[in-house]
Coordinates of C-alpha atoms in Angstrom, one line a residue:
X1 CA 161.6 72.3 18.6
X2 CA 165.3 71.9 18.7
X3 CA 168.2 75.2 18.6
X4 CA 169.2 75.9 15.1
X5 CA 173.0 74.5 15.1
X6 CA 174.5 75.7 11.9
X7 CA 177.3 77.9 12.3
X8 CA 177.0 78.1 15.6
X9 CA 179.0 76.3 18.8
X10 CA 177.1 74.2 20.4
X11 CA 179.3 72.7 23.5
X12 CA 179.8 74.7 26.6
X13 CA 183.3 75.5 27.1
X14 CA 184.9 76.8 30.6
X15 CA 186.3 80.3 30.7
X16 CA 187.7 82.1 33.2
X17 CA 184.3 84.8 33.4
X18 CA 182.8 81.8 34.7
X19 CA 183.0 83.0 38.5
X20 CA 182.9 87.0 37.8
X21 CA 180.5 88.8 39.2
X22 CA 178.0 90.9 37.1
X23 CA 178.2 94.9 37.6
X24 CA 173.8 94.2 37.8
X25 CA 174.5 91.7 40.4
X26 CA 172.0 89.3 38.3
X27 CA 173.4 85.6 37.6
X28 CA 172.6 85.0 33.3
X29 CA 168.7 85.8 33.4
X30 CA 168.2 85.4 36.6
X31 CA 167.4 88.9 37.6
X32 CA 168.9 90.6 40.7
X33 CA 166.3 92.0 43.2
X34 CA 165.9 94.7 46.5
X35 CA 163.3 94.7 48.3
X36 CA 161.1 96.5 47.7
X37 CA 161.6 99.4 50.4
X38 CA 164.8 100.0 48.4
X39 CA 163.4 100.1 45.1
X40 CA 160.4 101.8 45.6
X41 CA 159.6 105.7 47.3
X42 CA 156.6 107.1 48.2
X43 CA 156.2 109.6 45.5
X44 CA 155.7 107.3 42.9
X45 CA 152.5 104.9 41.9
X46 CA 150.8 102.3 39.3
X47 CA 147.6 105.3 39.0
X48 CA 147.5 108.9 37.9
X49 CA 143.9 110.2 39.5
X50 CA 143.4 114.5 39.6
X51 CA 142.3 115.7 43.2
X52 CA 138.6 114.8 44.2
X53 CA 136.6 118.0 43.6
X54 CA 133.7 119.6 45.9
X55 CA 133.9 116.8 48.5
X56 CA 134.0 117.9 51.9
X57 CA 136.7 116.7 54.8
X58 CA 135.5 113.8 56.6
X59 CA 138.6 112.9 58.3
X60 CA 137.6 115.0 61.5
X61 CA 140.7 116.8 61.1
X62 CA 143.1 113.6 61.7
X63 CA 144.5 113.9 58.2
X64 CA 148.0 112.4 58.5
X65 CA 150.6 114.9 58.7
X66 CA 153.4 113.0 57.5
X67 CA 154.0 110.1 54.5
X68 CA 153.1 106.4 55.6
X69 CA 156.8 105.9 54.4
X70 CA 155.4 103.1 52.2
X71 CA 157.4 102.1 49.0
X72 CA 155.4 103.5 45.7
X73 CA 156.4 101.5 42.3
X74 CA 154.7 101.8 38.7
X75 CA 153.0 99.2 37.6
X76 CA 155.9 97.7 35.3
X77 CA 157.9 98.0 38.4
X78 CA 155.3 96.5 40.5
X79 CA 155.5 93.7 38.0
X80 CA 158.8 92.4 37.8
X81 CA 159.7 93.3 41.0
X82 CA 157.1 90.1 41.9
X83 CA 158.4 88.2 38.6
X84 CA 162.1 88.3 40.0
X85 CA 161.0 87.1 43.6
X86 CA 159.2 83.9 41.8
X87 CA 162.4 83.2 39.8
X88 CA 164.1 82.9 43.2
X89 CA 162.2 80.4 44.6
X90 CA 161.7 76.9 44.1
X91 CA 158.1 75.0 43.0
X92 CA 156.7 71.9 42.2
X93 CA 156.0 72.9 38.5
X94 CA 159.7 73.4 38.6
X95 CA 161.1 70.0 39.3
X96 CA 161.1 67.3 42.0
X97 CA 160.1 68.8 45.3
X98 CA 161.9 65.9 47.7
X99 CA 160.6 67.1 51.1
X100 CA 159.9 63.9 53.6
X101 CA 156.1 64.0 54.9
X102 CA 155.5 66.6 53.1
X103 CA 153.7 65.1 50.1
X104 CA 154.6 67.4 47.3
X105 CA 153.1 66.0 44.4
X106 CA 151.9 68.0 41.0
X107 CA 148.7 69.8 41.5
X108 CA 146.6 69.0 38.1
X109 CA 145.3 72.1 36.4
X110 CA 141.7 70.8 35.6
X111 CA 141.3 71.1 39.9
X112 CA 142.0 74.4 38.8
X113 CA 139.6 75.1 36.6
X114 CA 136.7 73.0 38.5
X115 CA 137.4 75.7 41.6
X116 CA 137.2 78.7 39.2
X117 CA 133.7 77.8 37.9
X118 CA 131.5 80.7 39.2
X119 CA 129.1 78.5 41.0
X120 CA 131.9 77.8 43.4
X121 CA 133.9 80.5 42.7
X122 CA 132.2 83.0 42.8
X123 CA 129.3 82.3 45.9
X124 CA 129.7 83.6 49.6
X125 CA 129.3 81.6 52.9
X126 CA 126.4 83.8 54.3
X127 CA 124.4 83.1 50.9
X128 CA 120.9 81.3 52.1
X129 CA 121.4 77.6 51.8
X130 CA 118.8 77.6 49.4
X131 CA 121.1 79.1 46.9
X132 CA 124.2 76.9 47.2
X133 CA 122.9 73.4 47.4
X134 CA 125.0 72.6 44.5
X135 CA 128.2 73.5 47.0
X136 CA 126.8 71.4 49.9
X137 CA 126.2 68.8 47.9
X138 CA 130.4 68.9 46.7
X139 CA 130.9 69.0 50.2
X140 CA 128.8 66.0 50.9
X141 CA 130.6 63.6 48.1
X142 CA 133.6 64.4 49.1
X143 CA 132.7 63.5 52.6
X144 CA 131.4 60.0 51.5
X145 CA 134.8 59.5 49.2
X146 CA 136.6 60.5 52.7
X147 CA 134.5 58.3 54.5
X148 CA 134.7 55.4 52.1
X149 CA 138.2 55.3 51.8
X150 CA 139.3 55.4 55.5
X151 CA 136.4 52.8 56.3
X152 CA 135.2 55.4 59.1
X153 CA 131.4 56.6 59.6
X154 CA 131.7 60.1 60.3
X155 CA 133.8 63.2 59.4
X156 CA 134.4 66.7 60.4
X157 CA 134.8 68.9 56.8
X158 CA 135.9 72.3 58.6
X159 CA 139.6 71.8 59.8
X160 CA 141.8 74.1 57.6
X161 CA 144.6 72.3 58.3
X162 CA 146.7 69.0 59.5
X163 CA 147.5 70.6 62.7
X164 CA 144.0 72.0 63.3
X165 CA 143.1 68.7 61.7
X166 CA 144.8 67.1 65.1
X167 CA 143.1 69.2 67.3
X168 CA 139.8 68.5 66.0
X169 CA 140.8 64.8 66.7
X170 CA 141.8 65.7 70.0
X171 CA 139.2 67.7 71.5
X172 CA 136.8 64.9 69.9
X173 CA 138.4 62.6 72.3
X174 CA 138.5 65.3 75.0
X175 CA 134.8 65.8 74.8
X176 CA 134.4 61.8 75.0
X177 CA 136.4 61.8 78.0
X178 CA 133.9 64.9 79.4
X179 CA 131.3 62.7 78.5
X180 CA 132.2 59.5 80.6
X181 CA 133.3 61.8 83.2
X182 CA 137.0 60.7 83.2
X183 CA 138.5 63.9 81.8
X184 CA 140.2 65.2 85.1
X185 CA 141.5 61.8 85.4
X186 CA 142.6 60.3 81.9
X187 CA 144.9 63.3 80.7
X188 CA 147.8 61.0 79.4
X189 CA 148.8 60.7 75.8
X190 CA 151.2 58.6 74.6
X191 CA 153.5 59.7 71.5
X192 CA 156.1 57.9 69.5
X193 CA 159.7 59.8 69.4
X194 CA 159.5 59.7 65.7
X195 CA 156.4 62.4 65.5
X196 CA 155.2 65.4 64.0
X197 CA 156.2 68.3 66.0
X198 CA 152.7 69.4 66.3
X199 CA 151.4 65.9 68.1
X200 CA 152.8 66.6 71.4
X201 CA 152.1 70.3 70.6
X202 CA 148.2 69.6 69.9
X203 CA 147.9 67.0 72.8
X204 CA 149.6 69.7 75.4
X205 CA 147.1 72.4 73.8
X206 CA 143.9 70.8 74.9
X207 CA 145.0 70.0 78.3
X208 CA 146.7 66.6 77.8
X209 CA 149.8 65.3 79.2
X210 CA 152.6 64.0 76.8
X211 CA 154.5 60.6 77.4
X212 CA 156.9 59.5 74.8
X213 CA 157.3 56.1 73.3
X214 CA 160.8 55.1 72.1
X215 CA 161.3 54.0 68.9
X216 CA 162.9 50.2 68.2
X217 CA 165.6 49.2 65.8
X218 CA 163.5 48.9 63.0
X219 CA 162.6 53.0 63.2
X220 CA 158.8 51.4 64.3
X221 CA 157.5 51.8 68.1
X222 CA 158.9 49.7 70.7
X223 CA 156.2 47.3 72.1
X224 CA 158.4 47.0 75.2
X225 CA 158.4 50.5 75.9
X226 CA 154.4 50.9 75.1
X227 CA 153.4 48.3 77.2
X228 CA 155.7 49.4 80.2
X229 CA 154.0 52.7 79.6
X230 CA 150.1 51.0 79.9
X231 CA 151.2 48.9 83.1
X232 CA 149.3 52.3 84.5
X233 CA 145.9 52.5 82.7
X234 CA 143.3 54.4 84.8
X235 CA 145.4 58.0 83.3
X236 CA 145.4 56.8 80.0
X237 CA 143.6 59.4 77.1
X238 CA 144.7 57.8 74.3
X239 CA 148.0 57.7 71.5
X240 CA 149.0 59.7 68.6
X241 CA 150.6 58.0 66.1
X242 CA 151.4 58.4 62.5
X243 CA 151.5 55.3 60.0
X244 CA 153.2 55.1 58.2
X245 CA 155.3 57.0 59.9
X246 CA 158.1 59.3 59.9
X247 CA 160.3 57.0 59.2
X248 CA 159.1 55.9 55.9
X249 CA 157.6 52.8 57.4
X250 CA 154.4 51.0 58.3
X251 CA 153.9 50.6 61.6
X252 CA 153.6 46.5 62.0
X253 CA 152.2 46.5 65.4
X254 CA 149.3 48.2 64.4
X255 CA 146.1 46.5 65.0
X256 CA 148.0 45.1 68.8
X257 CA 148.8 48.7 69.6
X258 CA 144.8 49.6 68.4
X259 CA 143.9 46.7 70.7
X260 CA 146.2 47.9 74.0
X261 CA 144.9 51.3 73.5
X262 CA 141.4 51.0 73.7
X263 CA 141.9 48.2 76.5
X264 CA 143.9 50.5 78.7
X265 CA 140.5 52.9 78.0
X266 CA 142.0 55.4 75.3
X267 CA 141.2 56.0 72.1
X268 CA 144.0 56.1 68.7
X269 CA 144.6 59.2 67.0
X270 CA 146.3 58.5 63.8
X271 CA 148.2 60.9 62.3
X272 CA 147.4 61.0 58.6
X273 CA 149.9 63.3 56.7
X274 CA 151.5 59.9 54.9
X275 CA 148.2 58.9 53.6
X276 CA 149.2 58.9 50.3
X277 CA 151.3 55.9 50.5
X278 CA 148.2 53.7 51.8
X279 CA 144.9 55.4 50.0
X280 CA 142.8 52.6 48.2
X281 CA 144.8 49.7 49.8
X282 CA 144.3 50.4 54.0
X283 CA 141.7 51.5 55.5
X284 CA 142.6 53.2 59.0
X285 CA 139.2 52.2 60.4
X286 CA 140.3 48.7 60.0
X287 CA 142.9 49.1 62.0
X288 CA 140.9 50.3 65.0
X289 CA 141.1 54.0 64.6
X290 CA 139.8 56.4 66.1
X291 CA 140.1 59.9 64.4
X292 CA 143.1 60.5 62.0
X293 CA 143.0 63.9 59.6
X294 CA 143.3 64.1 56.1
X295 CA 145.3 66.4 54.4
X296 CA 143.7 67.1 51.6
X297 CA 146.4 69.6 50.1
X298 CA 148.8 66.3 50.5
X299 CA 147.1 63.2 49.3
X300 CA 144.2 64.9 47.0
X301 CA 146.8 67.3 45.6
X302 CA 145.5 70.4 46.6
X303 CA 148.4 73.2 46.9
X304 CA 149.9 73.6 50.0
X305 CA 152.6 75.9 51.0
X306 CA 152.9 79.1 49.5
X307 CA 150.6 77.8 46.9
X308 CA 147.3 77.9 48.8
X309 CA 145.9 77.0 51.7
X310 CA 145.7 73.6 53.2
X311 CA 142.6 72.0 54.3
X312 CA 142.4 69.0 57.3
X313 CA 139.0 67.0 57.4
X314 CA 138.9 64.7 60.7
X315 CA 137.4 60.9 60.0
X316 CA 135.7 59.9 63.3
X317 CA 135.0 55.8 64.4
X318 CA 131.3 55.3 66.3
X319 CA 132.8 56.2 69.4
X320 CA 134.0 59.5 68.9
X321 CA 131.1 60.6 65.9
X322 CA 128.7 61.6 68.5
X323 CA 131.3 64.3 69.3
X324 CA 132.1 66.2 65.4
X325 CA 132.0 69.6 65.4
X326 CA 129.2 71.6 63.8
X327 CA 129.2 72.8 60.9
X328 CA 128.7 69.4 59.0
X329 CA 126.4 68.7 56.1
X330 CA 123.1 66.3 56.3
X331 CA 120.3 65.9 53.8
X332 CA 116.9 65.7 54.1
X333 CA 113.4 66.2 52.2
X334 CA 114.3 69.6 51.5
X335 CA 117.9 68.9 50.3
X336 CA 121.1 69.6 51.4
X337 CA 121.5 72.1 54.9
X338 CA 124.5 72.8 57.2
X339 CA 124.1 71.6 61.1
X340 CA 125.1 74.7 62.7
X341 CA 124.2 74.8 66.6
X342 CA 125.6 72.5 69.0
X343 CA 121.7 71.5 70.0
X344 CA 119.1 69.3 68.7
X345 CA 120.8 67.1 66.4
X346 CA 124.6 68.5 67.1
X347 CA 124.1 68.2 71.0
X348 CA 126.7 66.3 72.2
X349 CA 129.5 68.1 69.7
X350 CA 132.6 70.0 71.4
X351 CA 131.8 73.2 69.5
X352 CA 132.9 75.2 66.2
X353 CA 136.5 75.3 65.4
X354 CA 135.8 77.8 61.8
X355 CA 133.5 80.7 61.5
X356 CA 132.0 78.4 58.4
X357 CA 132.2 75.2 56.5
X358 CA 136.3 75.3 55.7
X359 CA 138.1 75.4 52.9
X360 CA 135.5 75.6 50.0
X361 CA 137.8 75.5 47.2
X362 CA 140.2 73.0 48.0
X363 CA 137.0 70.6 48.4
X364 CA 136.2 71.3 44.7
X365 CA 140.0 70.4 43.8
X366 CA 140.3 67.4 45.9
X367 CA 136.9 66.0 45.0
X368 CA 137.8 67.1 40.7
X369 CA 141.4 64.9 42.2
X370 CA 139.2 61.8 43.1
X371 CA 136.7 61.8 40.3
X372 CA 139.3 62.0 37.7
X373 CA 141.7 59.1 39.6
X374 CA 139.1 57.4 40.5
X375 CA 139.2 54.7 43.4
X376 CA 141.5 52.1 40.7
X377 CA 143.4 55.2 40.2
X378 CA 143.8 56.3 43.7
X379 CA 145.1 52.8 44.3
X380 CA 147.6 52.9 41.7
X381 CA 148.8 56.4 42.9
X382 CA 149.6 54.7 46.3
X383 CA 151.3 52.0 44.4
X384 CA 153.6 54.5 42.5
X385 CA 154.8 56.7 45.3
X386 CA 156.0 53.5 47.4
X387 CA 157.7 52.4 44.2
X388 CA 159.4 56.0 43.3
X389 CA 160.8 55.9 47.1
X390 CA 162.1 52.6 46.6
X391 CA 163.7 53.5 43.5
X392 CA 165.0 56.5 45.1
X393 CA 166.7 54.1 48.0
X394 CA 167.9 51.6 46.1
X395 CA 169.6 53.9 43.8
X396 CA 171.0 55.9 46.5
X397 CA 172.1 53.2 49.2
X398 CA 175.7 52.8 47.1
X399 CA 176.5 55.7 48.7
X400 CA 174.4 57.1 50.8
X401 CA 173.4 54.9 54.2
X402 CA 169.8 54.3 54.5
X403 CA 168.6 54.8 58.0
X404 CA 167.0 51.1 58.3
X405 CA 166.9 48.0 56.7
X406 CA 164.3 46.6 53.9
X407 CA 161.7 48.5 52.2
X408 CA 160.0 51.5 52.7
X409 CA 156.9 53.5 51.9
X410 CA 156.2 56.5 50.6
X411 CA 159.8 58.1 51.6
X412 CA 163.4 57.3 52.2
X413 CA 165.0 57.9 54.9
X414 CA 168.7 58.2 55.4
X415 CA 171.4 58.6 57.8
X416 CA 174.8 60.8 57.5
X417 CA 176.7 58.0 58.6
X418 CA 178.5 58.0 55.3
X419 CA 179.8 61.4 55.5
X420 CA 183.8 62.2 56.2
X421 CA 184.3 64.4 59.7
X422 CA 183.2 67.7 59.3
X423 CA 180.4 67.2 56.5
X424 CA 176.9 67.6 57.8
X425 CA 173.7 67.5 56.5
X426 CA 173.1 70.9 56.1
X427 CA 176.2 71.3 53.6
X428 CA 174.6 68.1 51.3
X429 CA 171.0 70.3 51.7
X430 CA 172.8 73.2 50.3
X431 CA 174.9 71.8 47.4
X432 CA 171.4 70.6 46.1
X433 CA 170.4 73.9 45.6
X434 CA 173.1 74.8 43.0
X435 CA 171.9 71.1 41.2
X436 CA 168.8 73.3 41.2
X437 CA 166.7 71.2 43.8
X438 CA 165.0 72.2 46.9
X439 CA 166.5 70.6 49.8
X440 CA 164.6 67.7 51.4
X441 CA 163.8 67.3 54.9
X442 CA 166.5 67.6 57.1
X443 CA 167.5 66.6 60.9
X444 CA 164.1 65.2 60.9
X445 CA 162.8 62.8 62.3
X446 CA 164.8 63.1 64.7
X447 CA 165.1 59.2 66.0
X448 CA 168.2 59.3 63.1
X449 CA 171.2 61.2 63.4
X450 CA 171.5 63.6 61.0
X451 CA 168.1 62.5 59.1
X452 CA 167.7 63.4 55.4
X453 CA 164.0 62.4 54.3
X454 CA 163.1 62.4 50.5
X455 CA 159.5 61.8 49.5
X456 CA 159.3 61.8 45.5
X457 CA 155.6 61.5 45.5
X458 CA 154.1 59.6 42.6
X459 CA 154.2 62.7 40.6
X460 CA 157.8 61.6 38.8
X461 CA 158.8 59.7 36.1
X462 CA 162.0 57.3 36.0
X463 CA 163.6 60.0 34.2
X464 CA 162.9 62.7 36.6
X465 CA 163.8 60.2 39.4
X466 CA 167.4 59.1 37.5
X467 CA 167.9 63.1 36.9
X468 CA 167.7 63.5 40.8
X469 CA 169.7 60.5 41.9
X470 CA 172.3 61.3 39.6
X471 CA 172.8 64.7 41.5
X472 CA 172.7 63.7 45.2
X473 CA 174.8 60.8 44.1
X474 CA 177.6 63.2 43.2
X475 CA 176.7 65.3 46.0
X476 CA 177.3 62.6 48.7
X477 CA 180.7 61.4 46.5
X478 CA 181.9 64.4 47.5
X479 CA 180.8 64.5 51.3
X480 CA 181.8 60.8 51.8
X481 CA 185.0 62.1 49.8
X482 CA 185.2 65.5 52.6
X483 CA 184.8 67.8 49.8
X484 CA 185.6 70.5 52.1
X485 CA 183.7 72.8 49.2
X486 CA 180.2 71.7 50.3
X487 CA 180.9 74.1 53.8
X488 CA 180.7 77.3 51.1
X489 CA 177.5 75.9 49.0
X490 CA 175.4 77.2 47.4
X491 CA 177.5 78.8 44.9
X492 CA 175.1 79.4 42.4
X493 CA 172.2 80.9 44.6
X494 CA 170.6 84.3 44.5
X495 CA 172.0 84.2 48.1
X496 CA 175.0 82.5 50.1
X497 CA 174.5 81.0 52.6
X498 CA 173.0 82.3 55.9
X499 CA 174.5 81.9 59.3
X500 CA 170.8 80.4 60.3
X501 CA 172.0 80.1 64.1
X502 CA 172.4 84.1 64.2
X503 CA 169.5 84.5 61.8
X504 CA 167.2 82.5 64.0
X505 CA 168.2 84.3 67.3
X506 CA 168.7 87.7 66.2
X507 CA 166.2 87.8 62.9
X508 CA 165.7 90.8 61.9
X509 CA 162.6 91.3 60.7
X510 CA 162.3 95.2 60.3
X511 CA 163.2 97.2 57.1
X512 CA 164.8 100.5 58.2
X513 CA 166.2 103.4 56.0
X514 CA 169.8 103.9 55.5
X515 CA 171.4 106.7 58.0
X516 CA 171.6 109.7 55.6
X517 CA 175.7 109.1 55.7
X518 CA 175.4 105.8 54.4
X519 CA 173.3 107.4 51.4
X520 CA 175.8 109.9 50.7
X521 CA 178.5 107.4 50.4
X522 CA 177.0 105.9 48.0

């Protein structure tokens, strides 16, 4: 339903209140908001009870003798004071959410309701197994539709995480290594430059040894470099590498990387948090994979972020299946039961990485994801994220210099190379807030100078896409122009802008009270 326009002006018109500041400190509706030491105290609270009566001490005489100093609010309070934080931030149900390799696509509400239905909401891990076959079973599908799509035979469902996904992958290769009694010897792992921090970080955690590749002109991994590296075999554990990668591109050396891996001895860890821009057309086992993660609150749309918890299943080729940690799902006679020992049938596993089975009810979203997609659909939404990128890039590259030539994937990747002297990438980050857009990824990866990486997922329409373009397009205008402006942004922000450099060495991550003086000035 449209405003009612008679008698009333309808065109915005500048005055010169525009830039005054409100005596509230709030900006229109956008409420203004303390923390909440400052506008709480501890004598008030959401719940009048009277004094417990005729109940003895059984504190053993270490009652406190002072106030815990925690803020107290009412419930109203206690309400808006959470209401105005949420205003303040940013969400996908808000608008595009551009972050590069981070997958931020619209999380469907009927996952929502298939993860609040009591029989999966509602039962415990401990239950008797008996009593939540109908969860084991989810579990089980959604390990065959993980299974199916990557073209691999095994899978570990506990990983709660990408990066825990990783090191599930890892120590699977670590204990094969055990197991042929070359794991003192073979403790090198190669990784591209173009990476996810937490490669080098996982391969270092379980003992490994990084050496990094280089990356070629065309953002993909030098084959020079990578066979220079494998002149020296009998030290080689294995590679990480993401495709597509970081870069926004598919990794075209592929299958001949797969095939210098695994002579040299190693085994191929693919990173798999770009998996949405290849499900239903590649299969990683293909490709001669070994173990790549899944993130499900990525691809299969779970939340992520400060929205939920993420969720990492591991795929596994032959060679490293033997090797899954327990707890994994089989079915027998008697139905569906949880392998939880490393004996018997689980024998040769590396161990437990979760007290349980993982993340039960991001399994019910992503599996409620693929049922409703489908695997036609699931294909198409590969088909649409590597389209909205493209569109993204090819309406952007007037201005804006992409950081290689051709295509890409999922994301697009540009360089600041179009920016006047003294306009950086952090200034163009924080002039898209006051367009009223999160910031994409920034200064990563870091194989480009000044990297800005923009995923738009397959979420968007062309209208949302042209909305978005039309922004950064007058954003980098102005930095190509050196719209010496952009150093102040964001204007329009709850908050200016931080000096991050102090903020990150000095953070100050205590509340303390005001000195008494202080108060009384006030």
């Amino acid at each position: 339903m449209g405003m009612q326009t008679i008698g009333r002006p309808t065109t915005p018109f500048a005055t010169e209140t525009e830039t005054t500041l409100s005596v509230s400190g709030s900006r229109g509706l956008l409420q203004a908001e303390g923390l909440i030491f400052e506008i709480g105290c501890p004598q008030k609270t959401g719940v009048d009870l009277p004094a417990p009566k005729g109940r003895k001490d059984r504190l053993g005489g270490v009652t406190r003798k002072a106030d815990t100093g925690l803020p107290g609010l009412t419930e109203p309070e206690a309400v808006r004071h959470y209401m105005r934080l949420s205003q303040q931030n940013y969400a996908i149900d808000l608008g595009l959410f551009p972050l590069g390799s981070c997958t931020m696509k619209h999380n469907p509400r009927l996952n929502e309701k298939a993860a609040r239905m009591a029989g999966f909401a509602d039962i415990h891990p401990m239950q008797p197994q008996r009593t939540v076959q109908g969860a084991l079973e989810l579990i089980d599908e959604l390990a065959t539709w993980l299974k199916t799509l990557t073209g691999m035979p095994a899978v570990a469902m506990s990983p709660k995480a990408g990066a825990h996904g990783e090191l599930c992958g890892m120590l699977a290769i670590r204990q094969a290594l055990i197991a042929r009694g070359e794991a003192d010897t073979r403790k090198r792992v190669l990784v591209p430059a173009s990476a996810h921090g937490t490669n080098p970080a996982t391969a270092i955690q379980c003992g490994f040894v990084v050496d990094e590749i280089k990356a070629n002109a065309r953002g993909r991994v030098d084959m020079d470099d990578l066979k220079a590296k494998l002149e020296t075999t009998d030290d080689i554990a294995g590679i990480m590498l993401t495709n597509p990668n970081t870069c926004g591109l598919f990794e075209t050396d592929i299958q001949e990387i797969a095939d210098l891996i695994h002579d040299a001895g190693g085994y191929f860890y693919c990173d798999g948090a770009n998996f949405n821009a290849i499900v239903g057309r590649v299969r990683p086992g293909d490709l001669g994979i070994d173990a790549m993660h899944i993130n499900l609150h990525k691809t299969f749309s779970t939340p992520h972020g400060g929205g939920g918890p993420g969720s990492g299943p591991t795929v596994l080729s032959d060679a490293l299946a033997p090797y899954a940690p327990v707890p994994y799902v089989v079915k027998d006679d008697d139905g569906f039961r949880l392998i939880e020992e490393t004996e018997g049938e689980a024998s040769e596993a590396f161990g437990r990485m979760v007290a349980f089975h993982g993340q039960m009810g991001m399994f019910v979203r992503s599996l409620a994801y693929k049922l409703s997609h489908g695997a036609d659909g699931l294909k198409q939404v590969a088909e649409d994220a590597v389209l909205n990128a493209n569109y993204i890039q090819a309406r952007l590259k007037s201005v804006m210099t992409p950081a290689f030539d051709g295509f890409c994937m999922h994301e697009a990747l540009f360089s600041d190379a179009f920016t006047a002297d003294g306009i950086e990438t952090i200034d163009i980050a924080k002039a898209m807030i006051d367009e009223g857009y999160h910031p994409m990824t920034m200064y990563f990866p870091l194989v480009v100078h000044g990297a800005m990486l923009i995923e738009p997922t397959e979420t968007e329409s062309k209208q949302e896409l042209d909305r978005f373009c039309d922004s950064m397009l007058s954003i980098a205008e102005r930095a190509k122009a050196g719209d010496e402006a952009l150093k102040g942004a964001p204007y329009q922000a709850p908050m200016k802008r931080l000096d991050e450099t102090r903020a990150a060495r000095k953070p100050i991550l205590k509340w303390t009270p005001p000195a008494p003086e202080a108060i009384a000035a006030e």
